[in-house]
PDB file of C-alpha atoms in Angstrom:
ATOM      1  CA  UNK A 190       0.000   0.000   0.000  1.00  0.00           C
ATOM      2  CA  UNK A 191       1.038   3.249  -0.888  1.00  0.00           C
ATOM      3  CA  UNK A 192       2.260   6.343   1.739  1.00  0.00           C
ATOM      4  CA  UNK A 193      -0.778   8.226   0.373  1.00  0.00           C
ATOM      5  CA  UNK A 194      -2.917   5.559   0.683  1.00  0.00           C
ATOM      6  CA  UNK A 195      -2.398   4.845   4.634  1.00  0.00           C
ATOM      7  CA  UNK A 196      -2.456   8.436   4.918  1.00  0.00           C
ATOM      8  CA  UNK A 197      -5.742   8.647   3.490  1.00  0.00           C
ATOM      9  CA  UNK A 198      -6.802   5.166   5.823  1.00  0.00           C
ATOM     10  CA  UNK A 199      -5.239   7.417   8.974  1.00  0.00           C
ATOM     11  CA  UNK A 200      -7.297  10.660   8.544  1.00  0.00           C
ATOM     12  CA  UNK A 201     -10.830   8.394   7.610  1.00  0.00           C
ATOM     13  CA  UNK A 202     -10.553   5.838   9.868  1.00  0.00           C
ATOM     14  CA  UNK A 203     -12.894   5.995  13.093  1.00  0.00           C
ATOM     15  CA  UNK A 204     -14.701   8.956  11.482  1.00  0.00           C
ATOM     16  CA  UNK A 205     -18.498  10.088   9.734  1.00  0.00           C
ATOM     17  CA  UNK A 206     -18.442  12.192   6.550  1.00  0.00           C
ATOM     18  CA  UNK A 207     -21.784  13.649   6.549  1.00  0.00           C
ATOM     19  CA  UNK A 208     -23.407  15.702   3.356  1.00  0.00           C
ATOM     20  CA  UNK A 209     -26.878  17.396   3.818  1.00  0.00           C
ATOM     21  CA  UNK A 210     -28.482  19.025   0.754  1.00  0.00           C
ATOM     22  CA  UNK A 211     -31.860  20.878   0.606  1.00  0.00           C
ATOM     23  CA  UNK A 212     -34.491  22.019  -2.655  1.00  0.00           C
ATOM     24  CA  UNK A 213     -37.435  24.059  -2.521  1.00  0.00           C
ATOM     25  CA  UNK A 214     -40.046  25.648  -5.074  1.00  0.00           C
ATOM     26  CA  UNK A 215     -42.416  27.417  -3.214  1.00  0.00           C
ATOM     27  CA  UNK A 216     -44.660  29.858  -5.539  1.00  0.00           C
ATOM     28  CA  UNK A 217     -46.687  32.667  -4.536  1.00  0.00           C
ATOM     29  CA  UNK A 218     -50.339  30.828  -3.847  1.00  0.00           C
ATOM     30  CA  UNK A 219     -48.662  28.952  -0.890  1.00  0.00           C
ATOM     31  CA  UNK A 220     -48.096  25.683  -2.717  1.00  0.00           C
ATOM     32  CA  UNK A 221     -45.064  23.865  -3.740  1.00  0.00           C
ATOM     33  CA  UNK A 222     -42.243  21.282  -2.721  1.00  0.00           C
ATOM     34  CA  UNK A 223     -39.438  20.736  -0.447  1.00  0.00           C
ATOM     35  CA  UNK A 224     -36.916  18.109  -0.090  1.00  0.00           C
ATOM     36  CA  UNK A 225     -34.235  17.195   2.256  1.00  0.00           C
ATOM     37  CA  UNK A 226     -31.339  14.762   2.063  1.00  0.00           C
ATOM     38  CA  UNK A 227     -29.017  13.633   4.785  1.00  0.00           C
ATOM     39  CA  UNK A 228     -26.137  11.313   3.973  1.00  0.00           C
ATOM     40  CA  UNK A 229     -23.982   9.967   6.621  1.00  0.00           C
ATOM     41  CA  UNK A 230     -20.915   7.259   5.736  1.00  0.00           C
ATOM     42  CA  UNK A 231     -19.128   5.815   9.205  1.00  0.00           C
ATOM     43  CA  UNK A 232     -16.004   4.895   8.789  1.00  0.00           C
ATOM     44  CA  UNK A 233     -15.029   2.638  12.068  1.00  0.00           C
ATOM     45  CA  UNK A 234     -11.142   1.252  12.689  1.00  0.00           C
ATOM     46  CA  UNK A 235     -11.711  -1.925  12.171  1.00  0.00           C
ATOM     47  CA  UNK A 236     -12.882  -0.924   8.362  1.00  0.00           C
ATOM     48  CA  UNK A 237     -16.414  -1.902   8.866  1.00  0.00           C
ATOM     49  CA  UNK A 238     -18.962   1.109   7.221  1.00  0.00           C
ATOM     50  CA  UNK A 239     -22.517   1.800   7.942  1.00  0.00           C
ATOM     51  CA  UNK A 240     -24.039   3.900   5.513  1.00  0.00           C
ATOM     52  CA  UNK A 241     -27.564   6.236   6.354  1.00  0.00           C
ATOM     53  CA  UNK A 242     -29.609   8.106   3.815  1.00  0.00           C
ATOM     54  CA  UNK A 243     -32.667   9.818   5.412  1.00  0.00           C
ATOM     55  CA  UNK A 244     -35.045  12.277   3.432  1.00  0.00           C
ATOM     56  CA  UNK A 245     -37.939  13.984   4.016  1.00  0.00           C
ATOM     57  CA  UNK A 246     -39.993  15.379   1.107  1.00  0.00           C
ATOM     58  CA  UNK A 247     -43.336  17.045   1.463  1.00  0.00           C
ATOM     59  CA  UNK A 248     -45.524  19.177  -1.100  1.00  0.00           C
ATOM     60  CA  UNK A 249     -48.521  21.869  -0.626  1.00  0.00           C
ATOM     61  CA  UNK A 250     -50.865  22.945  -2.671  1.00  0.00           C
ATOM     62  CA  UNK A 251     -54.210  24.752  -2.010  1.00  0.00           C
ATOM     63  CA  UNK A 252     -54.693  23.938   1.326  1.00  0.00           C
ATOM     64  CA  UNK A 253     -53.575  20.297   1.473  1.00  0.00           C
ATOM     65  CA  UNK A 254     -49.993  18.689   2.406  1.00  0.00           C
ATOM     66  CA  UNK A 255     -48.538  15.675   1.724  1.00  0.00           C
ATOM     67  CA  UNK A 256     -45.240  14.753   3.886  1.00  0.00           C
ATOM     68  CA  UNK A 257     -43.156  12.096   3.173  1.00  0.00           C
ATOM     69  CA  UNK A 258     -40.055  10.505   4.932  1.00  0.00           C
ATOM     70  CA  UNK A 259     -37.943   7.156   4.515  1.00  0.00           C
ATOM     71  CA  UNK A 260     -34.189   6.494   5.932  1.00  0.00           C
ATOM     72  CA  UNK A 261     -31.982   3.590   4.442  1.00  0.00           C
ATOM     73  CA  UNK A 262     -29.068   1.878   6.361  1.00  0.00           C
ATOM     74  CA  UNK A 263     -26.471  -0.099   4.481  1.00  0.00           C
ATOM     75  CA  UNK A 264     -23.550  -2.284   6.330  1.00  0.00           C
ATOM     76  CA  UNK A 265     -20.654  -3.434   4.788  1.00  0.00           C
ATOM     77  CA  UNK A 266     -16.337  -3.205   4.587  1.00  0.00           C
ATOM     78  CA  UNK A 267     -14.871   0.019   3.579  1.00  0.00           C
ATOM     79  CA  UNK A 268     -10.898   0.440   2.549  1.00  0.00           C
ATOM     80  CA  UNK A 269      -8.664   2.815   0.572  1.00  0.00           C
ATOM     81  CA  UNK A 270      -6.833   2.055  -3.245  1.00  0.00           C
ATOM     82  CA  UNK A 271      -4.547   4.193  -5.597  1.00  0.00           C
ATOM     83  CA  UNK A 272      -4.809   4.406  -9.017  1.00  0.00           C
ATOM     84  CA  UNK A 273      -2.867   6.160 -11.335  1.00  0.00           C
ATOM     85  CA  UNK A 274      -1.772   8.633  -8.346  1.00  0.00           C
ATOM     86  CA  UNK A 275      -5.163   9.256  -7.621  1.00  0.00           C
ATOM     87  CA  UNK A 276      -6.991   8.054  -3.835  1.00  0.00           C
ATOM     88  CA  UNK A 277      -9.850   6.631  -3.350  1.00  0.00           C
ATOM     89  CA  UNK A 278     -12.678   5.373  -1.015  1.00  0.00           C
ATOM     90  CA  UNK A 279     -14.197   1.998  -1.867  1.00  0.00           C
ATOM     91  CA  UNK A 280     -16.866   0.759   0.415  1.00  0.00           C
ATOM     92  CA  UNK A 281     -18.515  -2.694  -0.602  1.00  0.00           C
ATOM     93  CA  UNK A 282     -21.390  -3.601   0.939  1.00  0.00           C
ATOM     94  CA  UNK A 283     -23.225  -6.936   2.626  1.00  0.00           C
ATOM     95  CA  UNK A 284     -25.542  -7.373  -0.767  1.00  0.00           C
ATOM     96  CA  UNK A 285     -22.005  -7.303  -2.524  1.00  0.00           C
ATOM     97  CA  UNK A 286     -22.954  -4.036  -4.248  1.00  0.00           C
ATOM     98  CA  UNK A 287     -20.094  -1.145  -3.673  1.00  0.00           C
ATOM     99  CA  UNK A 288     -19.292   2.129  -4.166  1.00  0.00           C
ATOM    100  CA  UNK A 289     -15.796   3.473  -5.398  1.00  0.00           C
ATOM    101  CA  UNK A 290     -15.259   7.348  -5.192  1.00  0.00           C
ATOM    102  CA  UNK A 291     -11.960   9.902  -5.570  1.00  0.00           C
ATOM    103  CA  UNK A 292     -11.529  11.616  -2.356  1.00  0.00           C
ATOM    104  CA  UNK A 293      -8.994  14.088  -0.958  1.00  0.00           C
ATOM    105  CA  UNK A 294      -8.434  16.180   2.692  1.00  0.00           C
ATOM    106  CA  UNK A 295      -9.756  19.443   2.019  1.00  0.00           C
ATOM    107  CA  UNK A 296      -8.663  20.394   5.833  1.00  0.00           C
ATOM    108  CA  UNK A 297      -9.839  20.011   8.944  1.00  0.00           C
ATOM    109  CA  UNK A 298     -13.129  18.814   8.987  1.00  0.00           C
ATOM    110  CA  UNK A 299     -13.581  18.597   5.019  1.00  0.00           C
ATOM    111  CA  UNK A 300     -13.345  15.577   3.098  1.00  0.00           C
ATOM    112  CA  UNK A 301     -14.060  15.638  -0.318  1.00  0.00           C
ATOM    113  CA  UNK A 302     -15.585  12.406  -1.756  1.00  0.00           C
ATOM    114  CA  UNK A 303     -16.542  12.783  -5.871  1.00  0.00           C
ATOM    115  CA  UNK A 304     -18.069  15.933  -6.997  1.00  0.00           C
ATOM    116  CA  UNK A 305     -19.118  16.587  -3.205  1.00  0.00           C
ATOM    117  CA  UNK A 306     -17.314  17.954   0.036  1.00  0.00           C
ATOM    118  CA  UNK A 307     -18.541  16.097   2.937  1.00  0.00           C
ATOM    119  CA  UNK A 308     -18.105  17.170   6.536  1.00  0.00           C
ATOM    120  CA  UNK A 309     -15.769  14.853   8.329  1.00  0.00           C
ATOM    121  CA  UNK A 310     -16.376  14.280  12.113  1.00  0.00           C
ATOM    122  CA  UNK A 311     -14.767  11.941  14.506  1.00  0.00           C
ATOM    123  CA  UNK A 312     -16.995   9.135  15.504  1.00  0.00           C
ATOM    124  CA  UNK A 313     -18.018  10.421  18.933  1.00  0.00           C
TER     125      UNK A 313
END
């Protein structure tokens, strides 16, 4: 394993990268949609991973208002690989599906993972 590679497996391990986004259309009769997304990867020492989507979506219109929330929770094995100079963060699930994403430190507290910059917390 490369230097940047157990560097990368020293400032994830133990920790939870959390991303939270949020979209609205409200228009001007009251009515209109809203969605929330929270995303939470733990990252534990021994490379195990739990994995948490929750959202919450809800629309209004003319009076009546339809809420809607679900969560999902995935366990698997989570480790770090170099290619071509490049780190990344492969977590593989228990249903054998997996997930394989370029990350880099952004500094404390900021991880990013893909096109996204996570919050990175230690697991408390």
């Amino acid at each position: 394993m490369s230097f940047l590679a157990d560097q990368m497996i020293n400032t994830l391990s133990n920790k939870v990268l959390r991303l939270e986004k949020a979209n609205s259309d409200r228009d001007y009769s009251g009515g209109g949609w809203y969605e929330e997304i929270k995303y939470a990867i733990f990252l534990y020492a021994d490379f195990s991973a739990v994995y948490i989507k929750e959202s919450f979506r809800s629309a209004s219109s003319g009076g009546l208002y339809i809420p809607n929330q679900s969560s999902q929770k995935d366990i698997g094995k989570w480790n770090v690989c170099e290619e071509y100079g490049k780190i990344y963060l492969e977590v593989i699930f228990d249903d054998n599906s997996s997930q394989k994403l370029e990350t880099q430190n952004f500094g404390p507290g900021l991880q990013k993972l893909g096109d996204h910059v996570w919050n990175r917390y230690i697991i408390g």
